[in-house]
Coordinates of C-alpha atoms in Angstrom, one line a residue:
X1 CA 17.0 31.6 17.9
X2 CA 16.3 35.3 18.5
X3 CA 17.2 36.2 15.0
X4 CA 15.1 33.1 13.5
X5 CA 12.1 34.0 15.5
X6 CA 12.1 38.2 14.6
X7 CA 12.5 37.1 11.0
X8 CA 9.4 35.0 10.8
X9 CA 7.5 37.7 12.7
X10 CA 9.0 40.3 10.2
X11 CA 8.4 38.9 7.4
X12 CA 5.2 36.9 8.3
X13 CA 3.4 36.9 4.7
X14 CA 6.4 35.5 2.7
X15 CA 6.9 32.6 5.2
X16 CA 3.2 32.6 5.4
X17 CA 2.8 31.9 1.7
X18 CA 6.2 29.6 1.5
X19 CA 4.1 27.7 4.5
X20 CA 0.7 26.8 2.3
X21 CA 2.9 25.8 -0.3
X22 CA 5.0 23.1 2.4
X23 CA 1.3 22.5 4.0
X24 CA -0.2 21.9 0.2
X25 CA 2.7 19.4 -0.3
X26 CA 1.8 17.5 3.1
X27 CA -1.9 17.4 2.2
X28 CA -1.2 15.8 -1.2
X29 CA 1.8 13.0 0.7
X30 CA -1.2 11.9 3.0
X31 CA -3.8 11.5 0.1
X32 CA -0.8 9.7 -1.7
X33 CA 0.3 7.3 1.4
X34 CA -3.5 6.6 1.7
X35 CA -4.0 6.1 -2.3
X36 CA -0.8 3.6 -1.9
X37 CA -1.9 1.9 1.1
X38 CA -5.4 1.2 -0.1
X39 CA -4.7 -0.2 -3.1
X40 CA -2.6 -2.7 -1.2
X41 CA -5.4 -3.9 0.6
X42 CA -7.7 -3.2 -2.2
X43 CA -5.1 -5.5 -4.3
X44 CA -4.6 -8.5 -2.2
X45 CA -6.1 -8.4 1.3
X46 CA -7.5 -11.7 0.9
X47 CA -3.8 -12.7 0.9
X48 CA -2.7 -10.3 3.4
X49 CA -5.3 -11.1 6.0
X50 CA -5.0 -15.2 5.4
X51 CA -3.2 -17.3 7.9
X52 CA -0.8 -18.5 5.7
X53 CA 3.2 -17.9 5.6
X54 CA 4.1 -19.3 2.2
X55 CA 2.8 -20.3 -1.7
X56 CA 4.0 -22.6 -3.9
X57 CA 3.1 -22.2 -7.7
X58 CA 4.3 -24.7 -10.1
X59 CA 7.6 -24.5 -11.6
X60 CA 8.4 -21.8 -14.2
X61 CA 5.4 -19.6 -13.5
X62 CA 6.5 -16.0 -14.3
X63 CA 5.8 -13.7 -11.6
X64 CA 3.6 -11.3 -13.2
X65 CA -0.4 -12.9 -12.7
X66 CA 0.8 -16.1 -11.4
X67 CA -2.3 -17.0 -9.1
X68 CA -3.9 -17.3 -12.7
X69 CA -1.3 -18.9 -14.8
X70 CA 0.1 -21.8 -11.8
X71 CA -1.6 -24.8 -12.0
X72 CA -0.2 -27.9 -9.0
X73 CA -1.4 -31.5 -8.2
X74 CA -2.6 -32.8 -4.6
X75 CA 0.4 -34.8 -5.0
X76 CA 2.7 -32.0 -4.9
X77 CA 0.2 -30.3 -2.3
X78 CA 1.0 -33.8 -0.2
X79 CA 4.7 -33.7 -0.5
X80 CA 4.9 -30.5 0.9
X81 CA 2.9 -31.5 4.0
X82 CA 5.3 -34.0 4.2
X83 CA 7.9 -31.6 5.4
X84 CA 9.3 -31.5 8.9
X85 CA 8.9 -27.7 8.8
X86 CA 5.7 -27.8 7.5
X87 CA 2.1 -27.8 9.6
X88 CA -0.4 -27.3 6.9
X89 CA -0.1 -27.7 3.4
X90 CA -3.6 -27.0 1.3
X91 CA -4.9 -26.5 -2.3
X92 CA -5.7 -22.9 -3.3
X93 CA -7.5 -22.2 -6.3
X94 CA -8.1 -18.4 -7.4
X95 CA -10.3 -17.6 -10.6
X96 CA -11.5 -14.3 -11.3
X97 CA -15.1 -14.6 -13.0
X98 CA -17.7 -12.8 -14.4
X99 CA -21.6 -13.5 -12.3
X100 CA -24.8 -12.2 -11.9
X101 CA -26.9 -11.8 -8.5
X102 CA -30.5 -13.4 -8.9
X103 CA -32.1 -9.8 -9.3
X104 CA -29.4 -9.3 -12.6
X105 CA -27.1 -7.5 -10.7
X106 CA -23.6 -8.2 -12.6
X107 CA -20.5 -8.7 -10.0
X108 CA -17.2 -9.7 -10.7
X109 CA -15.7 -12.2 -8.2
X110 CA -12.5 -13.7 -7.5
X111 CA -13.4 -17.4 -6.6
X112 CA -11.3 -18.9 -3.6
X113 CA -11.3 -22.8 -3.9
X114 CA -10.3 -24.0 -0.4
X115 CA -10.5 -27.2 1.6
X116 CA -13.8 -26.4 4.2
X117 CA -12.6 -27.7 6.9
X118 CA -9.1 -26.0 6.0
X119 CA -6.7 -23.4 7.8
X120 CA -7.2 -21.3 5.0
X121 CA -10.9 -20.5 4.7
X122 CA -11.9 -18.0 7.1
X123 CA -14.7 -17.7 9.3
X124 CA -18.3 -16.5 8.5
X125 CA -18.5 -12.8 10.8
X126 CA -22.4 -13.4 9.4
X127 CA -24.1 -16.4 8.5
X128 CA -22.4 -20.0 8.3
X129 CA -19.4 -21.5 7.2
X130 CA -18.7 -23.3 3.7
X131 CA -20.6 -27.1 4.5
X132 CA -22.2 -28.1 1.0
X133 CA -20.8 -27.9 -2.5
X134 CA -22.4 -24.9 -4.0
X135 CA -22.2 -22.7 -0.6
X136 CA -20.2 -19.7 -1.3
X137 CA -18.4 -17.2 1.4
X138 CA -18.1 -13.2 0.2
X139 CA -16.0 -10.8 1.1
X140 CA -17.7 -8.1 3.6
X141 CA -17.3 -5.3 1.2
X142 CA -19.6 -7.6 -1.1
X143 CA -22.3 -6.0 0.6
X144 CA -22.2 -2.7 -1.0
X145 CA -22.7 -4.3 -4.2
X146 CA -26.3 -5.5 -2.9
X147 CA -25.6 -8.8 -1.9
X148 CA -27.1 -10.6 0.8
X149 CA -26.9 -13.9 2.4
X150 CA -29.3 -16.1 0.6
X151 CA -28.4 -14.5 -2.8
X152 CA -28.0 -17.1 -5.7
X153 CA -25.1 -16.2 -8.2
X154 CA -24.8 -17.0 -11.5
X155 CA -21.6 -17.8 -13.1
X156 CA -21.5 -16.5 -16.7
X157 CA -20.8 -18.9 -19.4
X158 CA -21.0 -21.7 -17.1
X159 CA -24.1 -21.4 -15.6
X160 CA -22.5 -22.5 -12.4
X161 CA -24.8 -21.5 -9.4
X162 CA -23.4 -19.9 -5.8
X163 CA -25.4 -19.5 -3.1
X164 CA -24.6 -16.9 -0.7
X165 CA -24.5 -18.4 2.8
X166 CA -22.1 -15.9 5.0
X167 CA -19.7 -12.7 4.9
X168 CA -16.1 -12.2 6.2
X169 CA -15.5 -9.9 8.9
X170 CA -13.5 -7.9 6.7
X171 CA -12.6 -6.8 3.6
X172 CA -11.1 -9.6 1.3
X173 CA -10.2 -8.6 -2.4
X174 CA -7.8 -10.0 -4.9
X175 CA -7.0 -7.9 -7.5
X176 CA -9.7 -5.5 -6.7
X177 CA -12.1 -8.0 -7.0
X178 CA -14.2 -8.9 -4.1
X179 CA -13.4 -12.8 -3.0
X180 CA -15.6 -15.5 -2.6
X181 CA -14.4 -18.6 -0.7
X182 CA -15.9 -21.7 -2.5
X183 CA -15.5 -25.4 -1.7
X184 CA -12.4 -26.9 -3.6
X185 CA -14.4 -28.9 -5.5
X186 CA -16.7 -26.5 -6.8
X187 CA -13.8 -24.3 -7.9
X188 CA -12.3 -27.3 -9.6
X189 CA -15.6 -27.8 -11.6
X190 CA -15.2 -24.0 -12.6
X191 CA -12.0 -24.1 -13.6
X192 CA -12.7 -27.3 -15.5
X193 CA -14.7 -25.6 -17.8
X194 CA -17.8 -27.4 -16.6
X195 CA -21.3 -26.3 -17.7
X196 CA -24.5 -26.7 -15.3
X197 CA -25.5 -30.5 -15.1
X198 CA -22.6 -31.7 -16.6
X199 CA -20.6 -34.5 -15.3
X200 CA -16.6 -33.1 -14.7
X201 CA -13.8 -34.8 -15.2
X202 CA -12.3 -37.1 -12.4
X203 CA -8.8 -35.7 -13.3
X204 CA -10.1 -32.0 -12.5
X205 CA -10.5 -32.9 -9.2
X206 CA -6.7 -32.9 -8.4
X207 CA -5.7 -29.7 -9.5
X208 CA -5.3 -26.4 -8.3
X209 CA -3.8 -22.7 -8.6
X210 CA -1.1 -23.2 -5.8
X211 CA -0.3 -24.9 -2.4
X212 CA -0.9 -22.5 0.7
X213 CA 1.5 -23.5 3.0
X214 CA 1.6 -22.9 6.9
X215 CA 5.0 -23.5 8.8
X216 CA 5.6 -24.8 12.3
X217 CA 5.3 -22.6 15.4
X218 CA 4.8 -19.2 12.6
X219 CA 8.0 -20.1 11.4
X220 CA 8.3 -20.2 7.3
X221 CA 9.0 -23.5 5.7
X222 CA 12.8 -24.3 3.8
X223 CA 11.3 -23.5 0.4
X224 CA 14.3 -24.4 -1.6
X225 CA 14.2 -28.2 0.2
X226 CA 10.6 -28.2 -0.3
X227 CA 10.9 -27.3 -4.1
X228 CA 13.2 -29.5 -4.7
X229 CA 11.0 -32.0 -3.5
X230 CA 7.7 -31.1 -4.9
X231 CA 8.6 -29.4 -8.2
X232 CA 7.2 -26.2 -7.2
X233 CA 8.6 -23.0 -7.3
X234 CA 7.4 -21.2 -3.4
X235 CA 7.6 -18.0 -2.5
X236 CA 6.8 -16.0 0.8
X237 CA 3.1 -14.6 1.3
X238 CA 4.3 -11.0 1.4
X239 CA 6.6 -11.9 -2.0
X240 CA 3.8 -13.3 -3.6
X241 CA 1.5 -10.1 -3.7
X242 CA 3.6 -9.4 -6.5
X243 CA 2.1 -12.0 -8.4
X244 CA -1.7 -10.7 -8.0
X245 CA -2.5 -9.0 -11.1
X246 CA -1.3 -5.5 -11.3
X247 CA -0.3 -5.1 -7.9
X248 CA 3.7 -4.3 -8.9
X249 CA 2.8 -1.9 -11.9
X250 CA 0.8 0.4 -9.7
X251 CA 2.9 0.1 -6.8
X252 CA 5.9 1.0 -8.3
X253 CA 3.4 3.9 -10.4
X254 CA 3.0 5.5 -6.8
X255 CA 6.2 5.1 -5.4
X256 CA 7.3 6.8 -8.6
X257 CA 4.6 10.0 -7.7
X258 CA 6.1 9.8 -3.9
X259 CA 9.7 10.1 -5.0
X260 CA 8.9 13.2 -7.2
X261 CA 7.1 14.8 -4.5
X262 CA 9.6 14.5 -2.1
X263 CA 12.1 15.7 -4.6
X264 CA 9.9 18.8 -4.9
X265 CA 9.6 19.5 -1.7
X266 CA 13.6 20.0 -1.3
X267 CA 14.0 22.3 -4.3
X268 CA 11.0 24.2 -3.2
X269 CA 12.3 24.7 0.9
X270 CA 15.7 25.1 -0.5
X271 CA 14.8 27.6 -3.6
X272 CA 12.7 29.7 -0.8
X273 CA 15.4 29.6 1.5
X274 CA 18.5 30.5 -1.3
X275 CA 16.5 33.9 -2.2
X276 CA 15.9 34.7 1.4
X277 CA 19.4 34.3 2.2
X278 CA 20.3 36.7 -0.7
X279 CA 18.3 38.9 -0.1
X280 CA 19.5 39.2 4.0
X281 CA 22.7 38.8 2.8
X282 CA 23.7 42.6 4.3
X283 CA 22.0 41.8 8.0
X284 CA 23.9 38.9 8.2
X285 CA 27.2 40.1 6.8
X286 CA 26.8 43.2 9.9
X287 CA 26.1 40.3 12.4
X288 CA 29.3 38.9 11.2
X289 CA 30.9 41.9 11.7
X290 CA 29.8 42.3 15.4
X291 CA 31.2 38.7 16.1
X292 CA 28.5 36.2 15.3
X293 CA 30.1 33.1 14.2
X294 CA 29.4 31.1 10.8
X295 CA 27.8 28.2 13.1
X296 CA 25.4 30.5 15.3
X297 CA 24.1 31.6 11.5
X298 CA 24.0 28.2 10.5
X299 CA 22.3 27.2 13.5
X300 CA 19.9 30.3 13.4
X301 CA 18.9 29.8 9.9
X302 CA 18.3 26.1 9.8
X303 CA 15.9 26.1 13.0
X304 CA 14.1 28.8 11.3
X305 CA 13.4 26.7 8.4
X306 CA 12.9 23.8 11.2
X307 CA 9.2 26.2 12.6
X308 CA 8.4 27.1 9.0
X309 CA 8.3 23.0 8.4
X310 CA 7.2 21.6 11.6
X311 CA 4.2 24.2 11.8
X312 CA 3.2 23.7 8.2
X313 CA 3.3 20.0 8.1
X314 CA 1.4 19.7 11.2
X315 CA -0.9 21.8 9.5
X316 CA -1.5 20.3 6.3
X317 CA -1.3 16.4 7.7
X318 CA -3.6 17.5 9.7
X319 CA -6.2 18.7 6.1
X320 CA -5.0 15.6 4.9
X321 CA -6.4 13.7 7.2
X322 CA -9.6 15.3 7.1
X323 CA -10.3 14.6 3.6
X324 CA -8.9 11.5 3.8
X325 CA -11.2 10.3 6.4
X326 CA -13.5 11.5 4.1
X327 CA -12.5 9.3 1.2
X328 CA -12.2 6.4 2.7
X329 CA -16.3 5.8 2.8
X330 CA -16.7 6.7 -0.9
X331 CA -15.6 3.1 -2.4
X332 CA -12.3 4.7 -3.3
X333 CA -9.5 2.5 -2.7
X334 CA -8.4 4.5 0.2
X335 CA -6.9 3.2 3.4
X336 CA -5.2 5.8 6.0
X337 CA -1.8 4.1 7.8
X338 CA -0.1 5.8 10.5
X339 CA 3.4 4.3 9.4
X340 CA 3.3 5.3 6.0
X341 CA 1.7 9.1 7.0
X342 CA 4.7 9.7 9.6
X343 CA 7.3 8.5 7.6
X344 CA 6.2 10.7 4.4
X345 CA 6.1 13.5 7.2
X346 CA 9.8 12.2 8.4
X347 CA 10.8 12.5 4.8
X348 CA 9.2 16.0 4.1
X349 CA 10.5 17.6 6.8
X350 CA 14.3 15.7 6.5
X351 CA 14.5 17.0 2.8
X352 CA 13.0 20.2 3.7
X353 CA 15.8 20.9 6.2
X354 CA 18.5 19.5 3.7
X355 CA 17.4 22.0 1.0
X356 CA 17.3 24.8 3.5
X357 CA 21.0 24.0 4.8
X358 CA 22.5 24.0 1.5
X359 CA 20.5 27.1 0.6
X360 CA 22.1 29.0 4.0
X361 CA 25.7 27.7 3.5
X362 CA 26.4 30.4 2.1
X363 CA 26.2 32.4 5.0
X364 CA 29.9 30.9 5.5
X365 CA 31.3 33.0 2.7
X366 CA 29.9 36.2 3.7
X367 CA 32.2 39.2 4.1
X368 CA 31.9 41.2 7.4
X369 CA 33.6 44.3 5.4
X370 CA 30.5 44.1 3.3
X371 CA 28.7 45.8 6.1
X372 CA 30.9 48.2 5.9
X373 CA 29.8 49.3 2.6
X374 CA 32.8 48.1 0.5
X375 CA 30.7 47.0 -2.2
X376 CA 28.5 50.1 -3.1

């Protein structure tokens, strides 16, 4: 530890300048974890912050933009609430459309048809619950798009008028699209295809994009018995965000980033580390002369990489954070985590000390004769 602790003092500008790059590094994993994390929410946080444990689409619907593509029957909704396992099973339907607010404004929406009196319509934070065909719940992040309770909304095309009668508590987006919960029935009428004033179909009235489904006691339903006995094809809530539209594609984009970073990270500790070693290779080959064993060098060398992370990555999560608080009020889809954060700092600092380990064991080979000058 003496020897670690000397060095870094010694040589304080090259460990300096191996530190901004490690704290650099750190800075850019927090504004990455917070980049992930907030377009998770931004994605589907209207499904993440719902009550519900499981959706069924209807059989065959191919993962990718399923919400959209599923289409199920209130008598496939009613078989599933037939289940022992089962506590609640609703209609969902999820359109995203194209509106304007009554001063012009245009706003894209995702419309939420739900039962009213439903488990899976959430309460109004401001203003009142969905009671009247017509009535129409926003998302709380609505708000910085200039709309306000008493707002009448347009629906392009259709005609189709929304009027504006409370907010969530909290953000609710599907596929970056703000969500407004509608009654069933007017979200039937939508997705019908049916212009203002004119009289729907009676058979639209007994569809819808999927069954949300609540089990007993928090527990998740048997979705293979169910399936079998509805014709749907269910899937968990948390396996279902892969069906929101382009939630897996950038997912796995950032993961991607992540990996490469943490990839980096290793060669660049270890590469620092390697020339270090080289060029110490004399000092160390005199202390192996006076006695020092290969593990007290080991040990010695890979604690002093140990301060060099541990300081720097404190330091730059630390930035990070700072600009990421900044972000996250800019309408950037930017969401700060502590359990992603800590374990892209576990992961840092894990590969950091891997890459300097390797770079030091070559201490083990080291001559002590060399210090006696063989080699000159």
């Amino acid at each position: 530890m003496f020897l670690a602790l000397r060095e870094l003092a010694f040589a304080r500008t090259r460990f300096g300048l191996m530190g901004a790059v490690i704290a650099l590094i750190a800075v850019l994993m927090v504004l990455l974890s917070g980049l992930s994390s907030g377009l998770v929410v931004d994605g589907v946080s209207g499904l993440m912050r719902s009550p519900v444990d499981a959706v069924a689409f209807s059989e065959g619907t191919k993962t990718d933009s399923a919400f959209t593509r599923s289409e199920v029957t209130a008598a496939q909704a009613q078989t599933w609430a037939e289940q022992d396992d089962v506590a609640d099973a609703e209609l969902l339907g999820t359109s995203i459309v194209n509106a304007k607010n009554d001063d012009g404004t245009a706003l894209d929406l995702t419309l939420f048809g739900v039962v009213p009196d439903g488990f899976v319509v959430p309460e109004a934070a401001d203003g009142r619950g969905l009671t009247t065909p017509g009535d129409a719940v926003l998302s709380s992040s609505a708000r910085d798009e200039g709309v306000e309770i008493g707002d009448v909304i347009t629906l392009d095309r259709l005609g189709t008028t929304l009027t504006v009668v409370g907010f969530t508590a909290d953000q609710r987006t599907f596929g970056h699209v703000d969500i407004a919960f509608v009654p069933l029935s007017t979200w039937q009428e939508v997705h019908a295809g049916t212009t203002a004033g004119e009289q729907p179909d009676p058979a639209a009235y007994d569809v819808a994009s999927v069954v949300a489904l609540r089990g007993v006691d928090g527990q998740t339903p048997d979705l293979a018995a169910g399936d079998a006995a509805a014709g749907t094809s269910a899937r968990t809530l948390e396996a279902a965000f892969d069906s929101s539209p382009g939630y897996s594609a950038e997912l796995m984009t950032m993961e991607l980033i992540k990996a490469f970073l943490y990839a980096i990270s290793a060669l660049v500790v270890g590469a620092f580390f390697t020339l270090w070693t080289v060029q110490r290779t004399r000092e160390l080959a005199v202390m192996r002369a006076m006695g020092a064993s290969t593990r007290f060098l080991l040990t010695d060398g890979v604690l002093q990489a140990a301060i060099l992370l541990v300081i720097s990555l404190t330091v730059g999560v630390s930035v990070g954070l700072v600009f990421g608080s900044l972000l996250e009020g800019t309408g950037m889809p930017f969401a700060l985590e502590t359990g992603p954060i800590l374990t892209g700092a576990g992961l840092l600092l894990g590969l950091g000390l891997a890459g300097a380990a390797v770079a030091t064991v070559r201490i083990a080979s080291i001559d002590p004769v060399t210090a006696l000058g063989e080699n000159r």
